[in-house]
Coordinates of C-alpha atoms in Angstrom, one line a residue:
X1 CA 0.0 0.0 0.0
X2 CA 1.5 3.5 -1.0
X3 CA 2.2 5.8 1.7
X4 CA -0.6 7.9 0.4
X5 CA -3.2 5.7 1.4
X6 CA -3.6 6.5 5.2
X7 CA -7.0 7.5 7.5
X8 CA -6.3 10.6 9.9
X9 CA -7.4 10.5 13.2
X10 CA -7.2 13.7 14.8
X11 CA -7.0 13.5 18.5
X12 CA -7.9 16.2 20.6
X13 CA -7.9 16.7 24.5
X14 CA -12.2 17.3 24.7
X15 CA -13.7 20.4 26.9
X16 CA -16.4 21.1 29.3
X17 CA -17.1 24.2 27.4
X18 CA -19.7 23.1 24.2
X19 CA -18.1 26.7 22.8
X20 CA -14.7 24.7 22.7
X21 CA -16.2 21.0 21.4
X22 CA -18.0 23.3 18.6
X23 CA -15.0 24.8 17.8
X24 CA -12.9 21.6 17.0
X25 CA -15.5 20.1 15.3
X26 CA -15.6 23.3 12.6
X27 CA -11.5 22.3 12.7
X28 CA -12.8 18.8 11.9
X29 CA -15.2 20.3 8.6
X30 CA -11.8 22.5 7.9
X31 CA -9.7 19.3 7.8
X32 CA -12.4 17.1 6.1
X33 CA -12.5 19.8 3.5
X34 CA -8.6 19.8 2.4
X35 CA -8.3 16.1 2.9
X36 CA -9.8 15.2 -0.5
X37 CA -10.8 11.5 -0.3
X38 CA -8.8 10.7 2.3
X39 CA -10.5 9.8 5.7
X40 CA -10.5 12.1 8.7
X41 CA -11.9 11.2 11.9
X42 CA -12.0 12.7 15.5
X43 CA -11.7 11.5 18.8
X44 CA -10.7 13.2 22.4
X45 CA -9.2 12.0 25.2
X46 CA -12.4 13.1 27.9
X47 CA -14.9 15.1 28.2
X48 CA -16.4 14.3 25.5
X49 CA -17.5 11.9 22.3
X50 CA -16.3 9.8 20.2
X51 CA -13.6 8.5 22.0
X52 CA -10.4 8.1 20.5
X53 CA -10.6 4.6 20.1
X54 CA -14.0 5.0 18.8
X55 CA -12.7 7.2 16.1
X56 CA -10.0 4.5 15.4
X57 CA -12.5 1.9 14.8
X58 CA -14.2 4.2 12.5
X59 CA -11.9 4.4 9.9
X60 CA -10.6 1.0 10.1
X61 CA -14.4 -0.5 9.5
X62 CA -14.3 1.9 6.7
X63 CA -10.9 -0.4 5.1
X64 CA -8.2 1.7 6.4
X65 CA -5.1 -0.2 6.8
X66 CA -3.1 3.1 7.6
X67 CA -3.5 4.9 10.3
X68 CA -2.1 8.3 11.3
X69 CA -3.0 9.8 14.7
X70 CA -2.3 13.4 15.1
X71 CA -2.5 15.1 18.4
X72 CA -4.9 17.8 18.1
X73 CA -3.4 20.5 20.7
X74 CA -0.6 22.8 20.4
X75 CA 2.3 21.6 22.3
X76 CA 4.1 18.4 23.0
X77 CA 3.5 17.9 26.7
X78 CA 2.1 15.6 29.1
X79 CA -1.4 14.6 26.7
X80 CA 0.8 14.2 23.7
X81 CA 3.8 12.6 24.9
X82 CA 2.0 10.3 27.2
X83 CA -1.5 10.1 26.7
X84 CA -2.4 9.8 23.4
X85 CA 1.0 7.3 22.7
X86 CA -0.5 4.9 25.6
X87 CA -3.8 5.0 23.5
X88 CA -1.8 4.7 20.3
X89 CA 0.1 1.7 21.8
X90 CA -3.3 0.0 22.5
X91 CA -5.1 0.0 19.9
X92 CA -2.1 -1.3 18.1
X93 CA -2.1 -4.3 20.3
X94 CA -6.1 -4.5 19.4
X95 CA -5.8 -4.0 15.2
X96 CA -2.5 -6.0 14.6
X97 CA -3.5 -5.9 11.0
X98 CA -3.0 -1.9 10.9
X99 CA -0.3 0.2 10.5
X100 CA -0.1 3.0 12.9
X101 CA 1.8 6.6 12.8
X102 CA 2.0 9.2 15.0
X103 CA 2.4 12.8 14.4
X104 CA 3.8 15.6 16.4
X105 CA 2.0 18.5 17.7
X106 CA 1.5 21.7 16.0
X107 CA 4.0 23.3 17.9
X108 CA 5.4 27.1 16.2
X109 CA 4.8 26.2 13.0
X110 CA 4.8 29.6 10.9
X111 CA 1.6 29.7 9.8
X112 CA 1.1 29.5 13.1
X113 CA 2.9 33.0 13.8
X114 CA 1.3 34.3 10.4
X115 CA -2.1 33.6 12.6
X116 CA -0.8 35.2 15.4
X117 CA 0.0 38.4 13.6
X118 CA -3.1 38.6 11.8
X119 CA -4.9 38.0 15.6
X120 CA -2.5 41.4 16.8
X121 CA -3.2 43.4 14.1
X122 CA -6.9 42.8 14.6
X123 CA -6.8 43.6 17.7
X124 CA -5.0 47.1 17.4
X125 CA -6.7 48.1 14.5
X126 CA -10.1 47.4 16.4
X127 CA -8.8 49.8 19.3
X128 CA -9.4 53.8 18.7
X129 CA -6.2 54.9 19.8
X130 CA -3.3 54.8 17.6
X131 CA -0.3 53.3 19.7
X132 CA 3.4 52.4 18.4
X133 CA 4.0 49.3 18.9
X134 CA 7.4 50.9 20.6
X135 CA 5.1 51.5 23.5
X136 CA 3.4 48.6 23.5
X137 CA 3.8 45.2 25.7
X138 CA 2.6 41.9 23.8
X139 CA 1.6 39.7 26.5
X140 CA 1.5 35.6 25.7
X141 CA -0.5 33.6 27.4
X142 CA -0.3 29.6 27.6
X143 CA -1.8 26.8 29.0
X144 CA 0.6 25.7 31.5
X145 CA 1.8 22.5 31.7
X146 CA 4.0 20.1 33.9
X147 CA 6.5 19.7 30.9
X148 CA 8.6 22.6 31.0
X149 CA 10.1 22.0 27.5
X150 CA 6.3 23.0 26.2
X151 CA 5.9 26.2 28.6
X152 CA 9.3 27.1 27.3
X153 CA 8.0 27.2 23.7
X154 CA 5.6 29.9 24.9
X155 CA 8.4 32.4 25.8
X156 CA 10.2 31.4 22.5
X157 CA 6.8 32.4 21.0
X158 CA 6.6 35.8 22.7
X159 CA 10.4 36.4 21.9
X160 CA 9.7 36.0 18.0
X161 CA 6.5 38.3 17.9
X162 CA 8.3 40.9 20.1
X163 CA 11.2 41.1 17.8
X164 CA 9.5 40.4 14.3
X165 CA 6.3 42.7 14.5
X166 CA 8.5 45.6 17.1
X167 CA 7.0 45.4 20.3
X168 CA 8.9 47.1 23.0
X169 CA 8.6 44.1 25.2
X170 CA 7.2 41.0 25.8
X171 CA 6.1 38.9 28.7
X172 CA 4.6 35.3 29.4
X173 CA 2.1 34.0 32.0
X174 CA 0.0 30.9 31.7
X175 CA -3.8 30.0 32.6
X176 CA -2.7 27.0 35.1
X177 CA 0.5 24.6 36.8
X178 CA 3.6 26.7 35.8
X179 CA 3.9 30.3 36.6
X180 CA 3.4 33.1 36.7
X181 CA 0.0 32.1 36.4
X182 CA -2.5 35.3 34.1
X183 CA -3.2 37.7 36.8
X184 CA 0.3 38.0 38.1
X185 CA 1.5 38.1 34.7
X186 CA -0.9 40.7 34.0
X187 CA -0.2 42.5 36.8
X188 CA 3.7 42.8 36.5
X189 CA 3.2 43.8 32.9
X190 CA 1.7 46.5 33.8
X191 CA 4.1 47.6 36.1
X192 CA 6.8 47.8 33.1
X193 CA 4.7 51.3 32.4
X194 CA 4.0 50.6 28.8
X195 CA 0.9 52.8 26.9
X196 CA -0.6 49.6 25.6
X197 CA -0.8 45.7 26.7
X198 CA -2.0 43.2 24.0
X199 CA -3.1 39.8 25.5
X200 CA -2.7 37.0 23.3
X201 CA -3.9 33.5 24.5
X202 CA -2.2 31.0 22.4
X203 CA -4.9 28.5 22.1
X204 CA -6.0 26.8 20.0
X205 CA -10.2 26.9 21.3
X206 CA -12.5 28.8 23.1
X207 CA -13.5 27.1 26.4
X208 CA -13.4 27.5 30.4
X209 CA -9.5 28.6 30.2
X210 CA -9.9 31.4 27.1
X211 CA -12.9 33.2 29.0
X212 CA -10.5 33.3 32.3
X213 CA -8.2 35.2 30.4
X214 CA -10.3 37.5 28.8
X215 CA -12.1 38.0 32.2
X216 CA -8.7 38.9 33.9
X217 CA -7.8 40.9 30.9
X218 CA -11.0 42.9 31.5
X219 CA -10.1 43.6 35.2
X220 CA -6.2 44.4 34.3
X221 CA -7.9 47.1 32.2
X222 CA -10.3 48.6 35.1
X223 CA -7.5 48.1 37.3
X224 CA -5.5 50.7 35.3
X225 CA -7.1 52.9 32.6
X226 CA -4.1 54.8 32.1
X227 CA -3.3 51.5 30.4
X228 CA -4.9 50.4 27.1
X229 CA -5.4 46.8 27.1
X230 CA -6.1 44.9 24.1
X231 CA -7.3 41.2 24.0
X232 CA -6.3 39.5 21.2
X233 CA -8.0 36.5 19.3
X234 CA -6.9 32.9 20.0
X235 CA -6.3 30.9 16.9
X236 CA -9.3 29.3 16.7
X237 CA -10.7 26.9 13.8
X238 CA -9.1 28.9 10.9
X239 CA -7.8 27.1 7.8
X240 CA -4.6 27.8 8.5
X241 CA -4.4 25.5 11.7
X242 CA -5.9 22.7 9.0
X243 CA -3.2 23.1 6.7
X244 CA -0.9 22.2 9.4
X245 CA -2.5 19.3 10.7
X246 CA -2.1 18.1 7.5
X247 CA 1.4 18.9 7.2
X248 CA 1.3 17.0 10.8
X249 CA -0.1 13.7 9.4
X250 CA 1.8 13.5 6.2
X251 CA 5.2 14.1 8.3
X252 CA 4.1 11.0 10.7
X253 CA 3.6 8.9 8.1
X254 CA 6.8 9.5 6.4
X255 CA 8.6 8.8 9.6
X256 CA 10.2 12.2 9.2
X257 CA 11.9 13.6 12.7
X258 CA 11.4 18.0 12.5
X259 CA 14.3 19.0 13.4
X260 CA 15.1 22.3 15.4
X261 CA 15.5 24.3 12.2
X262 CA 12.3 24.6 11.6
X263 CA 11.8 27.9 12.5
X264 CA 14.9 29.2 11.2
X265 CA 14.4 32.8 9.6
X266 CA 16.6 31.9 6.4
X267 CA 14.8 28.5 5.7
X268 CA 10.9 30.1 5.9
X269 CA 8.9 32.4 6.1
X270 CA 8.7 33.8 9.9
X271 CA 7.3 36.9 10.7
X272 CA 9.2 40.3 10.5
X273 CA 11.5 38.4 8.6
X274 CA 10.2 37.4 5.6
X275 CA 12.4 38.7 2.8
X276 CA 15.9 37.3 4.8
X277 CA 14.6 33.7 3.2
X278 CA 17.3 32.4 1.7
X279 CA 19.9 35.3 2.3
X280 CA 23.7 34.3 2.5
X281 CA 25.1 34.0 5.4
X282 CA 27.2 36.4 6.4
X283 CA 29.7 36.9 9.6
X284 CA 28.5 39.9 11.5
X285 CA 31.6 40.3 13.2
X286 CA 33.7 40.6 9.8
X287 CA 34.0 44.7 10.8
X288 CA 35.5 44.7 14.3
X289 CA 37.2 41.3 14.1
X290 CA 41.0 41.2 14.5
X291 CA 41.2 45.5 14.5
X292 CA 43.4 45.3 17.5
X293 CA 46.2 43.8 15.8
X294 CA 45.5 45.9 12.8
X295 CA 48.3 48.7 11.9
X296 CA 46.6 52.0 12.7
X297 CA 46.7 53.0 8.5
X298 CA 44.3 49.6 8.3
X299 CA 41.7 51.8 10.1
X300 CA 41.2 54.7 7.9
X301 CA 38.1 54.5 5.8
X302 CA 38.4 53.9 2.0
X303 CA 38.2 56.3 -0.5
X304 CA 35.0 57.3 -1.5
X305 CA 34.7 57.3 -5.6
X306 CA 32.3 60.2 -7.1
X307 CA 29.5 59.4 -9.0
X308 CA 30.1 58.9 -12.8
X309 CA 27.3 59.2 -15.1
X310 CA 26.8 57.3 -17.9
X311 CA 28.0 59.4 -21.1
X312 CA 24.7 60.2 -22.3
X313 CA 23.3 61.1 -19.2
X314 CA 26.2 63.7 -18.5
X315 CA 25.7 65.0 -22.0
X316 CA 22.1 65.5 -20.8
X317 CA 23.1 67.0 -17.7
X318 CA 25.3 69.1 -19.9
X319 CA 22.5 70.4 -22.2
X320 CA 20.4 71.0 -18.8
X321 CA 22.6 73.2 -17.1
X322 CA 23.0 75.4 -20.2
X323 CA 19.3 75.1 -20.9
X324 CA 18.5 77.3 -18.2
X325 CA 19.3 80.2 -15.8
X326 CA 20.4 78.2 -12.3
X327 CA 21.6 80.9 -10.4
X328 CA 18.4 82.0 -8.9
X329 CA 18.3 78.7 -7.0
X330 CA 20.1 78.0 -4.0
X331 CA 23.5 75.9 -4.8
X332 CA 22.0 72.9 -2.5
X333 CA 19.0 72.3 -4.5
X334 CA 20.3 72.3 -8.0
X335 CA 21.3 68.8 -8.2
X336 CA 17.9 67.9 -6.9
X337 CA 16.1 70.4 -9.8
X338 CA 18.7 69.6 -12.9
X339 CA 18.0 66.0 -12.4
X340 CA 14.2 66.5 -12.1
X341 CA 14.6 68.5 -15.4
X342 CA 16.1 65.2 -17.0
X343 CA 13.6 63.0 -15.6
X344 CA 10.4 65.1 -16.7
X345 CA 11.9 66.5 -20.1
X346 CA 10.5 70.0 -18.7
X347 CA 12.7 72.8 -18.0
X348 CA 9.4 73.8 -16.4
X349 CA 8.3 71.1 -13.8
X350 CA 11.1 72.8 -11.1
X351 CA 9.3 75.7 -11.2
X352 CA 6.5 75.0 -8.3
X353 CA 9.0 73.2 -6.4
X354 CA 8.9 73.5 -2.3
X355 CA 12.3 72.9 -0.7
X356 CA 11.5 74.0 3.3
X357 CA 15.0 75.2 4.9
X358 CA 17.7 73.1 5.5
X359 CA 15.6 70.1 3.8
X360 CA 18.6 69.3 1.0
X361 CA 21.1 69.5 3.7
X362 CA 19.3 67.4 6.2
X363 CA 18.2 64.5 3.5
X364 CA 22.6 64.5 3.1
X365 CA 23.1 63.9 6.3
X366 CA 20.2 61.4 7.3
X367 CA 21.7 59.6 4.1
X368 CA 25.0 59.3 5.6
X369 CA 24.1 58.2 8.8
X370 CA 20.7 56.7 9.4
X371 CA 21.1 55.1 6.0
X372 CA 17.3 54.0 5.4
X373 CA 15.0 54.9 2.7
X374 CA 11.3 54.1 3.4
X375 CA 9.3 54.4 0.3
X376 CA 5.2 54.3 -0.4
X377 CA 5.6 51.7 -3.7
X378 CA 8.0 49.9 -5.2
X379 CA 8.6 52.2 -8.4
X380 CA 10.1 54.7 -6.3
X381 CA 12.0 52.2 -4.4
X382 CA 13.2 50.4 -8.1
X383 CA 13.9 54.0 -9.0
X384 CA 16.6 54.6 -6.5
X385 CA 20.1 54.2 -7.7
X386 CA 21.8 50.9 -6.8
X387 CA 25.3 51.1 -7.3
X388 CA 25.1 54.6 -5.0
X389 CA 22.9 53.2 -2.3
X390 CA 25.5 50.3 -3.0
X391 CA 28.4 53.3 -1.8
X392 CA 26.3 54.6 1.0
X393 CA 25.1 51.2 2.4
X394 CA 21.9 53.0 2.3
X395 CA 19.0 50.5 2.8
X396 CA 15.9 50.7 1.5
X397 CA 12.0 49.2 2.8
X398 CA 8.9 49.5 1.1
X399 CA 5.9 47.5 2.6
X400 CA 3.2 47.8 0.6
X401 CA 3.0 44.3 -0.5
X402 CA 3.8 42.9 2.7
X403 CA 1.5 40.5 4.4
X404 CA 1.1 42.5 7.5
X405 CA 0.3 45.7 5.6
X406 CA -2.2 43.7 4.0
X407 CA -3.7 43.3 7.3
X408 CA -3.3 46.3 8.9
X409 CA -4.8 47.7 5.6
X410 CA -7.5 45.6 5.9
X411 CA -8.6 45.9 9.3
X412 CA -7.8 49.5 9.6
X413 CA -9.7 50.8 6.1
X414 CA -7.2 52.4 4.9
X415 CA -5.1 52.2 2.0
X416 CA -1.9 49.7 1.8
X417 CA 0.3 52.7 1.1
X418 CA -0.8 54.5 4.1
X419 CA -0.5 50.9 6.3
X420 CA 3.0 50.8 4.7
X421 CA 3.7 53.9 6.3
X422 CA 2.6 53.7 9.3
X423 CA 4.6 50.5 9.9
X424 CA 7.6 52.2 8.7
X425 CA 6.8 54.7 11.3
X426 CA 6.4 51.2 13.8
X427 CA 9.4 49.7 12.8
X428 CA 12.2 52.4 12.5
X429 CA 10.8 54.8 14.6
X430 CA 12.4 58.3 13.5
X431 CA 15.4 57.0 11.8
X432 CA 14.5 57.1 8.3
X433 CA 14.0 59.2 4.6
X434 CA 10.7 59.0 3.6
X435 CA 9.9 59.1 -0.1
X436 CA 6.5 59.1 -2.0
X437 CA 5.6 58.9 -5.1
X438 CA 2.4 57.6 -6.0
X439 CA -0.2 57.7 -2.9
X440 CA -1.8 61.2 -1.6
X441 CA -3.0 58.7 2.0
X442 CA 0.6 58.1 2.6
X443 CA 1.3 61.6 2.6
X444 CA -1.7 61.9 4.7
X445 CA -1.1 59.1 7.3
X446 CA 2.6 61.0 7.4
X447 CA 1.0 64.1 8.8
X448 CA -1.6 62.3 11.1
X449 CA 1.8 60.3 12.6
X450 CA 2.9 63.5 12.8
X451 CA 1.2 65.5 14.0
X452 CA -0.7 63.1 16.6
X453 CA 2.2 60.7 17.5
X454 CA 5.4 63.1 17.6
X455 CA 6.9 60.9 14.5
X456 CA 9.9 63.0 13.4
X457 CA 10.8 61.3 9.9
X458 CA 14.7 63.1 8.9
X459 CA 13.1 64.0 6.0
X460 CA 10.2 63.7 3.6
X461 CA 9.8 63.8 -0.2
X462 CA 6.0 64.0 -0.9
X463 CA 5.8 64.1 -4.9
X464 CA 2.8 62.4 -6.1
X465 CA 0.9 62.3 -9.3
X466 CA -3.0 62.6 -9.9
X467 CA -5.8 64.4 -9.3
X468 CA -7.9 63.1 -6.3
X469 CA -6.8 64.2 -2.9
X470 CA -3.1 65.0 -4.6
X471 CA -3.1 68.9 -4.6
X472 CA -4.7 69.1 -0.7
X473 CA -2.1 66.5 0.3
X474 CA 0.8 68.4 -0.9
X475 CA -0.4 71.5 0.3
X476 CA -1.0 69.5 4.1
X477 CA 2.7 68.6 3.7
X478 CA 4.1 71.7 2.6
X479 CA 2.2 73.1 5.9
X480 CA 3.7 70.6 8.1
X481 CA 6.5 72.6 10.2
X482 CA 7.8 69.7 12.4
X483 CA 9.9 67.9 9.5
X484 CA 12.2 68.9 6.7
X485 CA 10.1 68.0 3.8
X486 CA 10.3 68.6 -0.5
X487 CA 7.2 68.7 -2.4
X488 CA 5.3 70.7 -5.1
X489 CA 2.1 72.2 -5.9
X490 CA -0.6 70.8 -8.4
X491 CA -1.2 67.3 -10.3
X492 CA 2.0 66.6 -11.4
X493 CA 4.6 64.5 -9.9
X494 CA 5.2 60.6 -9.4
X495 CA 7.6 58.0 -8.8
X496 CA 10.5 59.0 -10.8
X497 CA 10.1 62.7 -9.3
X498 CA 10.9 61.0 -5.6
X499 CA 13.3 58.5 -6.5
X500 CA 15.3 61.4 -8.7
X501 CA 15.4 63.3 -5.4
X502 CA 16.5 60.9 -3.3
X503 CA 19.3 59.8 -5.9
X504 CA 20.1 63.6 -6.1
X505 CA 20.8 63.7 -2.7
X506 CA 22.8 60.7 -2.5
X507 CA 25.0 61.9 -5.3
X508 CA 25.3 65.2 -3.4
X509 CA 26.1 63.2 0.4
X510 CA 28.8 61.3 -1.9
X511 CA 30.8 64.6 -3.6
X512 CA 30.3 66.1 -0.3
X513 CA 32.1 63.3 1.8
X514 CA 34.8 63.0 -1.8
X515 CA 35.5 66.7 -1.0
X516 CA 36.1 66.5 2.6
X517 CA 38.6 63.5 2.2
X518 CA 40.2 65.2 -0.5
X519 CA 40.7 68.1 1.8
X520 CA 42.2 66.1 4.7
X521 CA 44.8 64.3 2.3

């Protein structure tokens, strides 16, 4: 018989809770669903029926010679390293005629932490106040068990969500046996003086346990309104968990051992790290290590080389600066205005140009040392010049067709440009160049982070094209004191205009660093 040919049997632990039973048995449909011909039974350990052994039967009066049992809960503790093997171990001395697997828990698989991400960004979107999540505690709640190789897999949890969606903190409690158990979690998280807590059970059902924690979430949050407290969705019996217990079933039948790589940021997709799949590895140490026994010349930094244009675009920039009278323009915006001149084809398009003060200086600098470019799509972000970001080491982000934008976009209402920036304004906090092109919201959500949340981008090119909302936009930036900012009046505009400024001013931050060096030779 092929290895294909196999019943599953999918074991879960049973509740007193009907809410929780239901909820397993839509898991059940779920599974049923994306398991084709193949046979899927249930079974729990108490509470409730069938049995497992009743479930077993099942499919083996329905021919299966095969049989897969897959432990229906979310960690590998007592119930599935005990329980459900002495059940498995039985019923193979009862059916000596069938072949039985066993597959492991769900454990962190990464849809798994896709889920949880989607169940966070719910959860803030749902709230009225707008919150970074630098002060915000995520709070992780698990079951508790005797087996502390499981409860440890709920701090490992926390610890990957704090660090991949940008919490400032994290802390772990569980509903019963280890400690601290959910109100003195609650309580001490709290007490690390955080604007906003988000509770997130990991369970997988609703039942007796998942309406404690909601209940001592609700009294955290009367205990201490200066707090906002968020309660976040448990996984529940979304298609997601399904697609796992598959993976589950077909791993136990294959007699294949996960091993502890499974989670590893350069083999999949884990969250906050999703485009470092499959990056080289690199030593991070290759800058520092070995500099004491360096000779002192070994320390200074290399020459920087200036830009060279192709031929035909330094004949263009030729034609440019003769085209037209420059001198009426301060020396630190030309580059910025010759270049847009070259892009657009119109000696014209510079005219209702908005520099505010200090804005071509400051881009330099930010260049130079924050080194990040956030951009609202991907054209302006393909428009930026590689071999000189390349020079700079000058990193660019653009999350507009990200997975958590999506969501945030989603649950929020508002555009994926504008969820793009206001995870940028998440994520790097004030250290950045921000660079629009194409979306009047993300120039909006820029001045609503501004003004309402103190966000101090280093600088910010707002240059879109098009005629709904893009003249009041610009004219919202242009009025927006509290950052350096370029932009224009009118219609025109785009994502070559933003990505020729930024390029302009990293050509200028590289002559300007090539002059200094020249000067100190």
């Amino acid at each position: 018989m092929s290895k294909q040919d196999y019943a599953i049997v999918l074991a879960g632990h049973g509740s007193r809770d009907p809410d929780g039973v239901n909820e397993f048995m839509q898991l059940v449909d779920a599974l049923k669903a994306r398991a084709g011909e193949r046979p899927v039974a249930h079974g729990f350990l108490e509470f409730a029926r069938p049995t497992i052994d009743e479930a077993v039967d099942q499919v083996i009066a329905a021919g299966a010679k095969t049989v897969v049992m897959v432990p229906g809960v979310l960690l590998a503790a007592t119930h599935a390293k005990n329980d459900m093997p002495s059940e498995l171990l039985a019923l193979q001395q009862a059916h000596p005629g069938v072949t039985f697997h066993f597959g492991a828990a769900l454990d962190l698989h990464p849809r798994l932490l896709a889920l949880c991400r989607q169940r966070i960004v719910q959860a803030e979107a749902a709230s009225p106040q707008t919150v970074s999540r630098n002060d915000a505690c995520l709070v992780v709640v698990g079951r508790g068990t005797t087996d502390p190789d499981a409860n440890s897999e709920i701090s490992k949890l926390a610890r990957m969500l704090e660090e991949g969606l940008g919490f400032a903190a994290s802390f772990t409690c569980y509903s019963g046996t280890a400690k601290p158990l959910v109100a003195d979690g609650l309580r001490a998280a709290a007490l690390l003086g955080y604007r906003r807590i988000v509770v997130l059970p990991y369970f997988l059902f609703d039942g007796v346990l998942v309406k404690r924690i909601y209940g001592a979430t609700a009294d955290l949050a009367a205990r201490y309104p200066e707090i906002e407290v968020l309660s976040a969705g448990y996984l529940g019996p979304d298609p997601q968990v399904a697609e796992v217990f598959l993976e589950r079933a077909q791993e136990g039948v294959e007699g294949r051992a996960a091993m502890n790589c499974a989670l590893c940021k350069y083999r999949v997709q884990i969250v906050g790290f999703e485009q470092q799949v499959g990056e080289p590895q690199r030593g991070h140490h290759g800058k520092v290590r070995g500099l004491l026994e360096r000779e002192p010349a070994a320390n200074q930094p290399p020459a920087w080389k200036r830009y060279t244009p192709h031929p035909i675009e330094a004949e263009s920039m030729r034609i440019i600066d003769e085209g037209r009278d420059w001198s009426a323009f301060p020396a630190e915006q030309r580059t910025a205005l010759m270049r847009l001149v070259h892009t657009t084809g119109d000696f014209n398009s510079v005219d209702d140009l908005f520099f505010s003060a200090g804005a071509c200086e400051t881009g330099m600098r930010a260049l130079l040392r924050c080194r990040r470019v956030v951009t609202d799509v991907t054209m302006v972000e393909t428009g930026l010049k590689r071999e000189v970001l390349r020079q700079l080491e000058v990193e660019t982000w653009c999350g507009v067709h990200d997975e958590e934008t999506r969501l945030l976009a989603e649950a929020s209402g508002i555009t994926r440009s504008a969820a793009g920036i206001r995870r940028a304004w998440q994520k790097f906090g004030n250290d950045c160049v921000v660079a629009i092109g194409d979306a009047p919201t993300a120039i909006r959500e820029v001045v609503r982070l501004v003004r309402d949340h103190g966000w101090r981008p280093q600088l910010v090119v707002g240059l879109p094209v098009g005629f709904v909302g893009t003249r009041e936009c610009k004219e919202e930036l242009r009025a927006l004191l509290q950052v350096p900012r370029i932009t224009n009046r009118g219609t025109r505009g785009g994502s070559p205009w933003a990505a020729t400024v930024v390029n302009a001013l990293m050509i200028d931050a590289i002559e300007h660093v090539h002059q200094q060096q020249q000067q100190e030779v």
